[in-house]
Amino acid sequence: MRADSLATAFERRRVRLRALALRLLGSTAEADDAVQETWLRLDRAATTAIGDLDGWLTTVLTRICLDALRTRTRRAETTDTVAAGVVASGRGVDPEDEALLADAVGRALVVVLDTLGPEERVAFVLHDLFAVPFADLAPMVGRTPATAKKLASRARARVHAPARLGAVELTAHRRAVAAFLRAAREGDLAGLLAILAPDVVRTADPAALAPGMAALVRGAAEVAEGALALRQRSRDAVELLVDGLPGLVVAVEGRPLFAVTFTVRAGLISAYDVVAAPDRLAELTLALPPRQP
């Protein structure tokens, strides 16, 4: 295949490859790097030996992303340090990248995928989101088709872990959390006061707090003012099930920085806890909320 024809063939597939890389990595920058590396490998390959270009590109890109995920896992301590710095500074994702990530992937799903092991994530994304047969994806993760199927099944069970509440109570709890997030994002003090119980208590790990903020705050007025002070961070929040209950997770490019767990009574938030310590975050179970009827 001529060089110009090869480049044209790759460009026709770039959108799909980038969508796959985004789902696998959750980061626009890392996804772009993975796609570029895939092109470089194609450019160096003996193209006459490539019978199925789509399959070849998917395999190469997946292996590049899998290596990146494994490296990310090995660097978990470094990632925690970086995450803490992002929390302290309040820096979020570039708005253009954030919009692109939201359109292409769904931020809530990306956050949950970040809790999976590298092989589980790859198996789930390829099979459940891109309909790649287990026989084809198994070599990409170095497993048998049967083992690849188990990896995807395990990942699916975690992504869609059930809620701990019945349908009616779950709906009321989700409405309270959504109202809290909406008011925090809009800087709506009245909206926050309307959803907080008068004696609400907010607790938080030190890593989630801005300088001068107390780890424990009581009363709707003080809690609401504190939530408004974190308005910028609320832009990076997604609604998820946290340990089976509706909650929020603040994440940058899919990587959780801290989670918020809520206690809701009679439709009002009576308490919430901001979890930012790495050991506590690692113990949380994150899952997608069930679809609204």
Short mmCIF file of C-alpha atoms in Angstrom, two decimals:
data_model
loop_
_atom_site.label_atom_id
_atom_site.label_comp_id
_atom_site.label_asym_id
_atom_site.label_seq_id
_atom_site.Cartn_x
_atom_site.Cartn_y
_atom_site.Cartn_z
CA MET A 1 0.00 0.00 0.00
CA ARG A 2 1.37 3.43 -0.93
CA ALA A 3 2.21 5.81 1.90
CA ASP A 4 -0.52 8.29 0.96
CA SER A 5 -3.10 5.51 0.69
CA LEU A 6 -2.00 4.16 4.07
CA ALA A 7 -2.38 7.56 5.69
CA THR A 8 -5.83 7.97 4.14
CA ALA A 9 -6.92 4.54 5.35
CA PHE A 10 -5.72 5.36 8.88
CA GLU A 11 -7.47 8.74 8.94
CA ARG A 12 -10.75 7.06 8.01
CA ARG A 13 -10.40 4.97 11.14
CA ARG A 14 -9.04 7.65 13.48
CA VAL A 15 -12.38 8.61 15.06
CA ARG A 16 -13.15 5.01 16.03
CA LEU A 17 -9.62 4.42 17.30
CA ARG A 18 -9.71 7.56 19.42
CA ALA A 19 -13.10 6.62 20.85
CA LEU A 20 -11.68 3.23 21.84
CA ALA A 21 -8.57 4.80 23.37
CA LEU A 22 -10.70 7.27 25.35
CA ARG A 23 -12.75 4.46 26.82
CA LEU A 24 -9.67 2.44 27.64
CA LEU A 25 -7.63 5.29 29.14
CA GLY A 26 -10.15 7.98 30.14
CA SER A 27 -7.65 10.72 29.27
CA THR A 28 -7.78 12.78 26.11
CA ALA A 29 -4.03 13.40 26.13
CA GLU A 30 -3.17 9.73 26.69
CA ALA A 31 -5.72 8.66 24.08
CA ASP A 32 -4.18 10.98 21.50
CA ASP A 33 -0.71 9.64 22.31
CA ALA A 34 -1.92 6.06 21.94
CA VAL A 35 -3.53 6.75 18.58
CA GLN A 36 -0.40 8.53 17.34
CA GLU A 37 1.78 5.61 18.46
CA THR A 38 -0.56 3.25 16.60
CA TRP A 39 -0.06 5.28 13.43
CA LEU A 40 3.72 5.24 13.86
CA ARG A 41 3.71 1.46 14.21
CA LEU A 42 1.53 1.12 11.14
CA ASP A 43 3.83 3.40 9.19
CA ARG A 44 6.79 1.17 10.11
CA ALA A 45 4.98 -2.13 9.54
CA ALA A 46 5.17 -4.36 6.50
CA THR A 47 1.67 -3.51 5.32
CA THR A 48 1.62 -6.25 2.73
CA ALA A 49 1.39 -8.74 5.61
CA ILE A 50 -1.68 -7.03 7.13
CA GLY A 51 -4.78 -8.78 5.90
CA ASP A 52 -7.33 -7.17 8.23
CA LEU A 53 -6.38 -3.54 8.81
CA ASP A 54 -9.23 -2.87 11.25
CA GLY A 55 -8.30 -5.87 13.37
CA TRP A 56 -4.60 -5.03 13.23
CA LEU A 57 -5.16 -1.44 14.34
CA THR A 58 -7.54 -2.47 17.14
CA THR A 59 -5.04 -5.03 18.42
CA VAL A 60 -2.07 -2.66 18.33
CA LEU A 61 -3.98 0.20 19.94
CA THR A 62 -5.38 -2.06 22.65
CA ARG A 63 -1.93 -3.39 23.54
CA ILE A 64 -0.55 0.15 23.73
CA CYS A 65 -3.41 1.17 26.03
CA LEU A 66 -3.03 -1.97 28.14
CA ASP A 67 0.66 -1.21 28.66
CA ALA A 68 -0.27 2.34 29.69
CA LEU A 69 -2.87 1.06 32.17
CA ARG A 70 -0.39 -1.38 33.69
CA THR A 71 2.19 1.37 34.01
CA ARG A 72 -0.42 3.61 35.63
CA THR A 73 -1.19 0.88 38.17
CA ARG A 74 2.48 0.49 39.03
CA ARG A 75 2.74 4.23 39.53
CA ALA A 76 -0.25 4.40 41.89
CA GLU A 77 1.73 6.20 44.59
CA THR A 78 2.83 8.89 42.16
CA THR A 79 -0.73 9.24 40.90
CA ASP A 80 -1.98 9.78 44.45
CA THR A 81 0.56 12.57 44.93
CA VAL A 82 -0.46 14.24 41.68
CA ALA A 83 -4.14 13.86 42.54
CA ALA A 84 -3.62 15.52 45.91
CA GLY A 85 -1.99 18.46 44.17
CA VAL A 86 -4.93 18.81 41.82
CA VAL A 87 -7.37 18.77 44.73
CA ALA A 88 -5.40 21.37 46.64
CA SER A 89 -5.14 23.69 43.66
CA GLY A 90 -8.72 23.20 42.48
CA ARG A 91 -7.42 22.75 38.93
CA GLY A 92 -9.77 20.88 36.64
CA VAL A 93 -9.72 19.60 33.09
CA ASP A 94 -9.43 21.99 30.19
CA PRO A 95 -13.07 22.80 29.25
CA GLU A 96 -12.62 21.75 25.62
CA ASP A 97 -11.10 18.42 26.63
CA GLU A 98 -13.78 17.90 29.27
CA ALA A 99 -16.58 18.50 26.76
CA LEU A 100 -14.93 16.15 24.29
CA LEU A 101 -14.51 13.45 26.91
CA ALA A 102 -18.11 13.82 28.03
CA ASP A 103 -19.44 13.59 24.48
CA ALA A 104 -17.27 10.65 23.49
CA VAL A 105 -17.44 8.50 26.57
CA GLY A 106 -19.69 9.51 29.43
CA ARG A 107 -17.75 10.78 32.42
CA ALA A 108 -19.51 8.60 34.97
CA LEU A 109 -18.59 5.41 33.10
CA VAL A 110 -14.97 6.51 32.77
CA VAL A 111 -14.72 7.07 36.53
CA VAL A 112 -16.08 3.59 37.27
CA LEU A 113 -13.78 2.03 34.66
CA ASP A 114 -10.83 3.58 36.48
CA THR A 115 -11.56 1.31 39.44
CA LEU A 116 -11.08 -1.85 37.34
CA GLY A 117 -7.86 -3.73 36.81
CA PRO A 118 -6.17 -3.19 33.42
CA GLU A 119 -7.21 -6.56 31.94
CA GLU A 120 -10.78 -6.27 33.27
CA ARG A 121 -11.12 -2.79 31.82
CA VAL A 122 -9.85 -3.86 28.41
CA ALA A 123 -12.08 -6.95 28.29
CA PHE A 124 -15.18 -4.98 29.31
CA VAL A 125 -14.59 -2.07 26.92
CA LEU A 126 -13.75 -4.23 23.92
CA HIS A 127 -16.58 -6.72 24.39
CA ASP A 128 -19.40 -4.73 26.00
CA LEU A 129 -18.82 -1.38 24.30
CA PHE A 130 -17.20 -2.37 20.99
CA ALA A 131 -18.65 -5.88 20.50
CA VAL A 132 -15.25 -7.52 19.95
CA PRO A 133 -15.63 -11.32 20.26
CA PHE A 134 -13.78 -12.97 23.12
CA ALA A 135 -11.83 -15.10 20.67
CA ASP A 136 -10.39 -11.90 19.15
CA LEU A 137 -9.77 -9.95 22.34
CA ALA A 138 -8.23 -12.85 24.29
CA PRO A 139 -4.79 -12.57 22.60
CA MET A 140 -4.77 -8.83 23.29
CA VAL A 141 -4.85 -9.43 27.06
CA GLY A 142 -2.78 -12.62 26.92
CA ARG A 143 -5.61 -14.87 28.15
CA THR A 144 -7.80 -17.65 26.80
CA PRO A 145 -11.25 -16.73 25.45
CA ALA A 146 -12.85 -18.35 28.51
CA THR A 147 -10.70 -16.30 30.88
CA ALA A 148 -11.33 -13.12 28.86
CA LYS A 149 -15.07 -13.78 29.22
CA LYS A 150 -14.66 -14.09 32.99
CA LEU A 151 -12.70 -10.81 33.09
CA ALA A 152 -15.50 -9.00 31.23
CA SER A 153 -18.15 -10.60 33.44
CA ARG A 154 -16.34 -9.55 36.61
CA ALA A 155 -15.96 -6.01 35.29
CA ARG A 156 -19.64 -5.86 34.29
CA ALA A 157 -20.70 -6.90 37.78
CA ARG A 158 -18.65 -4.07 39.27
CA VAL A 159 -19.74 -1.42 36.76
CA HIS A 160 -23.41 -2.27 37.36
CA ALA A 161 -23.25 -3.20 41.07
CA PRO A 162 -26.75 -3.02 42.61
CA ALA A 163 -27.99 -0.23 44.86
CA ARG A 164 -28.65 -0.88 48.55
CA LEU A 165 -32.03 0.87 48.44
CA GLY A 166 -35.43 0.03 47.05
CA ALA A 167 -36.71 1.88 43.99
CA VAL A 168 -38.75 4.55 45.83
CA GLU A 169 -36.08 5.32 48.42
CA LEU A 170 -33.36 5.26 45.76
CA THR A 171 -35.22 7.82 43.65
CA ALA A 172 -35.66 10.17 46.62
CA HIS A 173 -32.00 9.84 47.58
CA ARG A 174 -30.86 10.52 44.01
CA ARG A 175 -33.07 13.60 43.78
CA ALA A 176 -31.52 15.04 46.93
CA VAL A 177 -27.97 14.44 45.70
CA ALA A 178 -28.77 15.87 42.26
CA ALA A 179 -30.35 18.96 43.83
CA PHE A 180 -27.27 19.46 46.01
CA LEU A 181 -24.91 19.17 43.03
CA ARG A 182 -27.02 21.48 40.88
CA ALA A 183 -27.16 24.17 43.58
CA ALA A 184 -23.42 23.88 44.28
CA ARG A 185 -22.57 24.26 40.59
CA GLU A 186 -24.86 27.25 40.17
CA GLY A 187 -23.75 28.97 43.36
CA ASP A 188 -27.36 28.81 44.54
CA LEU A 189 -27.30 29.36 48.30
CA ALA A 190 -31.10 29.19 48.59
CA GLY A 191 -31.11 25.91 46.69
CA LEU A 192 -28.52 24.43 49.04
CA LEU A 193 -30.42 25.57 52.13
CA ALA A 194 -33.58 24.01 50.69
CA ILE A 195 -32.02 20.54 50.37
CA LEU A 196 -29.96 20.54 53.61
CA ALA A 197 -31.50 19.57 56.94
CA PRO A 198 -31.18 22.36 59.53
CA ASP A 199 -28.83 20.25 61.67
CA VAL A 200 -26.81 18.81 58.77
CA VAL A 201 -23.23 17.70 59.52
CA ARG A 202 -20.39 17.76 56.98
CA THR A 203 -17.18 15.85 57.64
CA ALA A 204 -14.16 15.72 55.33
CA ASP A 205 -10.67 14.30 55.00
CA PRO A 206 -8.01 17.04 55.18
CA ALA A 207 -6.86 16.40 51.59
CA ALA A 208 -10.26 17.54 50.28
CA LEU A 209 -10.28 20.85 52.13
CA ALA A 210 -9.15 24.27 51.02
CA PRO A 211 -6.86 26.12 53.46
CA GLY A 212 -8.73 27.30 56.53
CA MET A 213 -11.70 24.97 56.13
CA ALA A 214 -12.72 22.86 59.14
CA ALA A 215 -12.88 19.07 58.96
CA LEU A 216 -16.28 19.08 60.68
CA VAL A 217 -19.04 21.65 60.13
CA ARG A 218 -22.55 21.68 61.62
CA GLY A 219 -25.68 23.56 60.59
CA ALA A 220 -27.22 24.27 57.19
CA ALA A 221 -25.91 27.84 56.87
CA GLU A 222 -22.25 26.97 57.48
CA VAL A 223 -22.38 23.77 55.44
CA ALA A 224 -23.98 25.60 52.50
CA GLU A 225 -21.35 28.33 52.57
CA GLY A 226 -18.62 25.68 52.53
CA ALA A 227 -20.22 23.95 49.55
CA LEU A 228 -20.31 27.26 47.67
CA ALA A 229 -16.61 27.75 48.36
CA LEU A 230 -15.98 24.53 46.44
CA ARG A 231 -18.14 25.55 43.49
CA GLN A 232 -15.27 25.17 41.00
CA ARG A 233 -14.61 21.58 42.03
CA SER A 234 -18.27 20.65 41.66
CA ARG A 235 -17.88 21.02 37.89
CA ASP A 236 -15.76 17.86 37.94
CA ALA A 237 -18.31 15.84 39.95
CA VAL A 238 -20.33 12.93 38.58
CA GLU A 239 -23.26 11.15 40.18
CA LEU A 240 -22.50 7.50 41.00
CA LEU A 241 -23.43 4.80 43.44
CA VAL A 242 -20.85 4.96 46.22
CA ASP A 243 -20.95 1.79 48.31
CA GLY A 244 -24.41 1.15 46.91
CA LEU A 245 -25.87 4.59 47.74
CA PRO A 246 -26.25 7.68 45.53
CA GLY A 247 -23.22 9.90 45.92
CA LEU A 248 -20.76 12.07 44.05
CA VAL A 249 -17.23 11.52 42.81
CA VAL A 250 -14.97 14.40 41.80
CA ALA A 251 -12.61 13.20 39.09
CA VAL A 252 -10.12 14.64 36.63
CA GLU A 253 -10.04 12.78 33.32
CA GLY A 254 -11.71 9.81 34.92
CA ARG A 255 -9.39 9.52 37.92
CA PRO A 256 -11.23 9.89 41.25
CA LEU A 257 -9.83 12.57 43.52
CA PHE A 258 -12.47 12.39 46.22
CA ALA A 259 -15.94 11.01 46.81
CA VAL A 260 -18.93 12.36 48.71
CA THR A 261 -21.26 10.02 50.59
CA PHE A 262 -24.65 11.27 51.75
CA THR A 263 -27.19 10.47 54.43
CA VAL A 264 -30.70 11.46 53.33
CA ARG A 265 -33.69 11.55 55.64
CA ALA A 266 -37.19 12.70 54.70
CA GLY A 267 -35.86 14.02 51.39
CA LEU A 268 -33.22 16.24 53.03
CA ILE A 269 -29.47 15.73 53.35
CA SER A 270 -28.76 15.24 57.05
CA ALA A 271 -25.04 14.46 56.68
CA TYR A 272 -22.32 14.04 54.12
CA ASP A 273 -18.72 12.93 54.22
CA VAL A 274 -15.98 13.94 51.78
CA VAL A 275 -13.57 11.03 51.31
CA ALA A 276 -10.15 11.96 49.92
CA ALA A 277 -7.60 9.85 51.80
CA PRO A 278 -6.18 7.33 49.27
CA ASP A 279 -6.73 4.33 51.55
CA ARG A 280 -10.37 5.29 52.15
CA LEU A 281 -10.98 6.00 48.46
CA ALA A 282 -9.56 2.60 47.52
CA GLU A 283 -12.07 0.87 49.82
CA LEU A 284 -15.12 2.47 48.15
CA THR A 285 -17.20 0.56 45.62
CA LEU A 286 -18.17 2.79 42.69
CA ALA A 287 -20.88 1.81 40.21
CA LEU A 288 -23.18 3.38 37.64
CA PRO A 289 -26.61 4.37 38.98
CA PRO A 290 -29.47 2.33 37.50
CA ARG A 291 -31.24 3.98 34.62
CA GLN A 292 -34.20 6.10 35.56
CA PRO A 293 -37.53 4.51 34.50
#
